[in-house]
JSON list of C-alpha atoms in Angstrom, two decimals:
[
{"chain": "A", "resi": 2, "resn": "MET", "atom": "CA", "xyz": [-32.88, -139.20, 117.37]},
{"chain": "A", "resi": 3, "resn": "LEU", "atom": "CA", "xyz": [-29.45, -137.68, 117.42]},
{"chain": "A", "resi": 4, "resn": "SER", "atom": "CA", "xyz": [-28.96, -134.79, 115.10]},
{"chain": "A", "resi": 5, "resn": "ARG", "atom": "CA", "xyz": [-25.78, -135.63, 112.84]},
{"chain": "A", "resi": 6, "resn": "SER", "atom": "CA", "xyz": [-24.45, -134.50, 109.45]},
{"chain": "A", "resi": 7, "resn": "ILE", "atom": "CA", "xyz": [-24.88, -136.58, 106.39]},
{"chain": "A", "resi": 8, "resn": "GLN", "atom": "CA", "xyz": [-21.21, -137.34, 106.39]},
{"chain": "A", "resi": 9, "resn": "ASN", "atom": "CA", "xyz": [-21.28, -138.83, 110.12]},
{"chain": "A", "resi": 10, "resn": "ILE", "atom": "CA", "xyz": [-24.19, -141.24, 109.08]},
{"chain": "A", "resi": 11, "resn": "PRO", "atom": "CA", "xyz": [-22.87, -144.65, 108.77]},
{"chain": "A", "resi": 12, "resn": "GLY", "atom": "CA", "xyz": [-23.21, -146.96, 105.68]},
{"chain": "A", "resi": 13, "resn": "PRO", "atom": "CA", "xyz": [-21.50, -148.97, 103.27]},
{"chain": "A", "resi": 14, "resn": "ARG", "atom": "CA", "xyz": [-18.26, -147.84, 101.55]},
{"chain": "A", "resi": 15, "resn": "ILE", "atom": "CA", "xyz": [-18.83, -145.17, 99.15]},
{"chain": "A", "resi": 16, "resn": "LEU", "atom": "CA", "xyz": [-16.69, -145.95, 95.66]},
{"chain": "A", "resi": 17, "resn": "PRO", "atom": "CA", "xyz": [-16.15, -143.36, 92.99]},
{"chain": "A", "resi": 18, "resn": "PHE", "atom": "CA", "xyz": [-18.72, -143.64, 90.30]},
{"chain": "A", "resi": 19, "resn": "LEU", "atom": "CA", "xyz": [-20.40, -146.50, 91.90]},
{"chain": "A", "resi": 20, "resn": "GLY", "atom": "CA", "xyz": [-21.48, -145.02, 95.09]},
{"chain": "A", "resi": 21, "resn": "THR", "atom": "CA", "xyz": [-22.78, -147.86, 97.22]},
{"chain": "A", "resi": 22, "resn": "ALA", "atom": "CA", "xyz": [-24.39, -149.69, 94.42]},
{"chain": "A", "resi": 23, "resn": "TRP", "atom": "CA", "xyz": [-21.41, -151.84, 94.22]},
{"chain": "A", "resi": 24, "resn": "THR", "atom": "CA", "xyz": [-23.18, -153.60, 97.38]},
{"chain": "A", "resi": 25, "resn": "TYR", "atom": "CA", "xyz": [-26.03, -154.75, 94.72]},
{"chain": "A", "resi": 26, "resn": "LEU", "atom": "CA", "xyz": [-23.17, -156.58, 92.10]},
{"chain": "A", "resi": 27, "resn": "PRO", "atom": "CA", "xyz": [-22.85, -159.96, 92.55]},
{"chain": "A", "resi": 28, "resn": "LEU", "atom": "CA", "xyz": [-19.67, -161.81, 93.46]},
{"chain": "A", "resi": 29, "resn": "ILE", "atom": "CA", "xyz": [-18.25, -158.48, 95.62]},
{"chain": "A", "resi": 30, "resn": "GLY", "atom": "CA", "xyz": [-21.39, -157.09, 96.95]},
{"chain": "A", "resi": 31, "resn": "GLY", "atom": "CA", "xyz": [-23.08, -159.30, 98.99]},
{"chain": "A", "resi": 32, "resn": "ASP", "atom": "CA", "xyz": [-26.54, -157.92, 98.48]},
{"chain": "A", "resi": 33, "resn": "SER", "atom": "CA", "xyz": [-29.55, -159.04, 96.31]},
{"chain": "A", "resi": 34, "resn": "THR", "atom": "CA", "xyz": [-32.09, -156.81, 94.40]},
{"chain": "A", "resi": 35, "resn": "LYS", "atom": "CA", "xyz": [-34.12, -159.82, 94.64]},
{"chain": "A", "resi": 36, "resn": "CYS", "atom": "CA", "xyz": [-34.12, -160.08, 98.45]},
{"chain": "A", "resi": 37, "resn": "LEU", "atom": "CA", "xyz": [-34.10, -156.31, 99.42]},
{"chain": "A", "resi": 38, "resn": "HIS", "atom": "CA", "xyz": [-35.90, -157.09, 102.55]},
{"chain": "A", "resi": 39, "resn": "GLU", "atom": "CA", "xyz": [-32.65, -158.98, 103.61]},
{"chain": "A", "resi": 40, "resn": "SER", "atom": "CA", "xyz": [-30.45, -156.44, 102.11]},
{"chain": "A", "resi": 41, "resn": "TYR", "atom": "CA", "xyz": [-31.92, -153.44, 104.24]},
{"chain": "A", "resi": 42, "resn": "LYS", "atom": "CA", "xyz": [-32.06, -155.82, 107.22]},
{"chain": "A", "resi": 43, "resn": "ARG", "atom": "CA", "xyz": [-28.19, -156.53, 107.12]},
{"chain": "A", "resi": 44, "resn": "LYS", "atom": "CA", "xyz": [-27.22, -152.84, 106.76]},
{"chain": "A", "resi": 45, "resn": "TYR", "atom": "CA", "xyz": [-29.68, -152.27, 109.78]},
{"chain": "A", "resi": 46, "resn": "LEU", "atom": "CA", "xyz": [-27.76, -154.93, 111.92]},
{"chain": "A", "resi": 47, "resn": "LYS", "atom": "CA", "xyz": [-24.38, -153.57, 110.51]},
{"chain": "A", "resi": 48, "resn": "TYR", "atom": "CA", "xyz": [-24.79, -150.18, 110.67]},
{"chain": "A", "resi": 49, "resn": "GLY", "atom": "CA", "xyz": [-27.71, -149.34, 113.14]},
{"chain": "A", "resi": 50, "resn": "LYS", "atom": "CA", "xyz": [-30.99, -147.25, 113.17]},
{"chain": "A", "resi": 51, "resn": "ILE", "atom": "CA", "xyz": [-29.78, -144.79, 110.56]},
{"chain": "A", "resi": 52, "resn": "VAL", "atom": "CA", "xyz": [-27.97, -145.93, 107.33]},
{"chain": "A", "resi": 53, "resn": "LYS", "atom": "CA", "xyz": [-26.54, -143.63, 104.43]},
{"chain": "A", "resi": 54, "resn": "GLU", "atom": "CA", "xyz": [-26.09, -145.12, 100.63]},
{"chain": "A", "resi": 55, "resn": "VAL", "atom": "CA", "xyz": [-25.27, -142.95, 97.91]},
{"chain": "A", "resi": 56, "resn": "VAL", "atom": "CA", "xyz": [-26.87, -144.12, 94.59]},
{"chain": "A", "resi": 57, "resn": "ALA", "atom": "CA", "xyz": [-26.80, -142.29, 90.98]},
{"chain": "A", "resi": 58, "resn": "GLY", "atom": "CA", "xyz": [-24.96, -139.42, 93.14]},
{"chain": "A", "resi": 59, "resn": "LYS", "atom": "CA", "xyz": [-27.83, -139.10, 95.63]},
{"chain": "A", "resi": 60, "resn": "HIS", "atom": "CA", "xyz": [-27.73, -139.53, 99.23]},
{"chain": "A", "resi": 61, "resn": "ILE", "atom": "CA", "xyz": [-29.99, -142.01, 100.87]},
{"chain": "A", "resi": 62, "resn": "VAL", "atom": "CA", "xyz": [-30.77, -142.23, 104.25]},
{"chain": "A", "resi": 63, "resn": "SER", "atom": "CA", "xyz": [-32.90, -144.92, 105.69]},
{"chain": "A", "resi": 64, "resn": "VAL", "atom": "CA", "xyz": [-34.39, -144.73, 108.88]},
{"chain": "A", "resi": 65, "resn": "TYR", "atom": "CA", "xyz": [-35.32, -147.88, 111.05]},
{"chain": "A", "resi": 66, "resn": "ASP", "atom": "CA", "xyz": [-36.77, -146.88, 114.20]},
{"chain": "A", "resi": 67, "resn": "PRO", "atom": "CA", "xyz": [-40.52, -145.61, 114.10]},
{"chain": "A", "resi": 68, "resn": "ILE", "atom": "CA", "xyz": [-39.60, -142.73, 116.69]},
{"chain": "A", "resi": 69, "resn": "ASP", "atom": "CA", "xyz": [-36.78, -141.43, 114.37]},
{"chain": "A", "resi": 70, "resn": "MET", "atom": "CA", "xyz": [-39.29, -141.89, 111.59]},
{"chain": "A", "resi": 71, "resn": "GLU", "atom": "CA", "xyz": [-41.73, -139.82, 113.58]},
{"chain": "A", "resi": 72, "resn": "THR", "atom": "CA", "xyz": [-39.08, -136.93, 114.28]},
{"chain": "A", "resi": 73, "resn": "VAL", "atom": "CA", "xyz": [-38.36, -136.86, 110.40]},
{"chain": "A", "resi": 74, "resn": "TYR", "atom": "CA", "xyz": [-42.09, -136.37, 109.22]},
{"chain": "A", "resi": 75, "resn": "HIS", "atom": "CA", "xyz": [-42.88, -133.74, 112.27]},
{"chain": "A", "resi": 76, "resn": "SER", "atom": "CA", "xyz": [-39.73, -131.61, 111.30]},
{"chain": "A", "resi": 77, "resn": "GLU", "atom": "CA", "xyz": [-40.60, -131.45, 107.74]},
{"chain": "A", "resi": 78, "resn": "ASP", "atom": "CA", "xyz": [-41.95, -128.18, 105.92]},
{"chain": "A", "resi": 79, "resn": "LYS", "atom": "CA", "xyz": [-45.41, -128.16, 105.29]},
{"chain": "A", "resi": 80, "resn": "TRP", "atom": "CA", "xyz": [-45.27, -129.40, 101.75]},
{"chain": "A", "resi": 81, "resn": "PRO", "atom": "CA", "xyz": [-42.33, -131.56, 101.87]},
{"chain": "A", "resi": 82, "resn": "TRP", "atom": "CA", "xyz": [-40.04, -132.74, 98.99]},
{"chain": "A", "resi": 83, "resn": "ARG", "atom": "CA", "xyz": [-39.86, -136.57, 98.85]},
{"chain": "A", "resi": 84, "resn": "ILE", "atom": "CA", "xyz": [-38.44, -138.62, 95.97]},
{"chain": "A", "resi": 85, "resn": "SER", "atom": "CA", "xyz": [-38.84, -142.61, 96.15]},
{"chain": "A", "resi": 86, "resn": "HIS", "atom": "CA", "xyz": [-36.39, -144.90, 96.12]},
{"chain": "A", "resi": 87, "resn": "GLU", "atom": "CA", "xyz": [-35.57, -144.74, 92.39]},
{"chain": "A", "resi": 88, "resn": "VAL", "atom": "CA", "xyz": [-33.41, -148.24, 92.54]},
{"chain": "A", "resi": 89, "resn": "LEU", "atom": "CA", "xyz": [-36.59, -149.91, 94.30]},
{"chain": "A", "resi": 90, "resn": "LEU", "atom": "CA", "xyz": [-38.63, -148.53, 91.64]},
{"chain": "A", "resi": 91, "resn": "ALA", "atom": "CA", "xyz": [-36.11, -149.93, 88.67]},
{"chain": "A", "resi": 92, "resn": "ILE", "atom": "CA", "xyz": [-35.99, -153.34, 90.86]},
{"chain": "A", "resi": 93, "resn": "ARG", "atom": "CA", "xyz": [-39.76, -153.69, 90.94]},
{"chain": "A", "resi": 94, "resn": "ARG", "atom": "CA", "xyz": [-40.23, -152.98, 87.13]},
{"chain": "A", "resi": 95, "resn": "GLU", "atom": "CA", "xyz": [-37.59, -155.37, 86.14]},
{"chain": "A", "resi": 96, "resn": "ASN", "atom": "CA", "xyz": [-38.62, -158.24, 88.31]},
{"chain": "A", "resi": 97, "resn": "LYS", "atom": "CA", "xyz": [-42.59, -158.36, 87.47]},
{"chain": "A", "resi": 98, "resn": "ASP", "atom": "CA", "xyz": [-42.81, -161.71, 88.36]},
{"chain": "A", "resi": 99, "resn": "LEU", "atom": "CA", "xyz": [-42.02, -160.91, 91.85]},
{"chain": "A", "resi": 100, "resn": "TYR", "atom": "CA", "xyz": [-44.03, -157.71, 91.88]},
{"chain": "A", "resi": 101, "resn": "ALA", "atom": "CA", "xyz": [-47.40, -156.31, 90.59]},
{"chain": "A", "resi": 102, "resn": "SER", "atom": "CA", "xyz": [-46.34, -152.57, 90.52]},
{"chain": "A", "resi": 103, "resn": "GLY", "atom": "CA", "xyz": [-43.66, -150.07, 90.76]},
{"chain": "A", "resi": 104, "resn": "GLY", "atom": "CA", "xyz": [-44.89, -149.78, 94.47]},
{"chain": "A", "resi": 105, "resn": "ILE", "atom": "CA", "xyz": [-46.65, -147.33, 96.42]},
{"chain": "A", "resi": 106, "resn": "VAL", "atom": "CA", "xyz": [-46.57, -143.70, 95.38]},
{"chain": "A", "resi": 107, "resn": "PRO", "atom": "CA", "xyz": [-43.46, -143.83, 93.06]},
{"chain": "A", "resi": 108, "resn": "THR", "atom": "CA", "xyz": [-42.46, -140.29, 91.93]}
]
């Protein structure tokens, strides 16, 4: 895994106030909250194994390579601080016909 600063991690264009949430807006974004797996696959194919997004002012880094995931988990403190993907939780709650719950371990 390459060590890089958050500013150098690729991802969708960050717009003022919207961050990268605009990518999920109809007509302009191209991504869908109802098919998140497809949205994440597109981001992986376009930006690579590590992708940065900014949602609600928070930087979210998605890691797609299992070796990189292992590196991240092994480099954390004994008591790491992780927040769940709040957007995913909101989407799951809004689409109860598609999801039975809010997901695994929402914080």
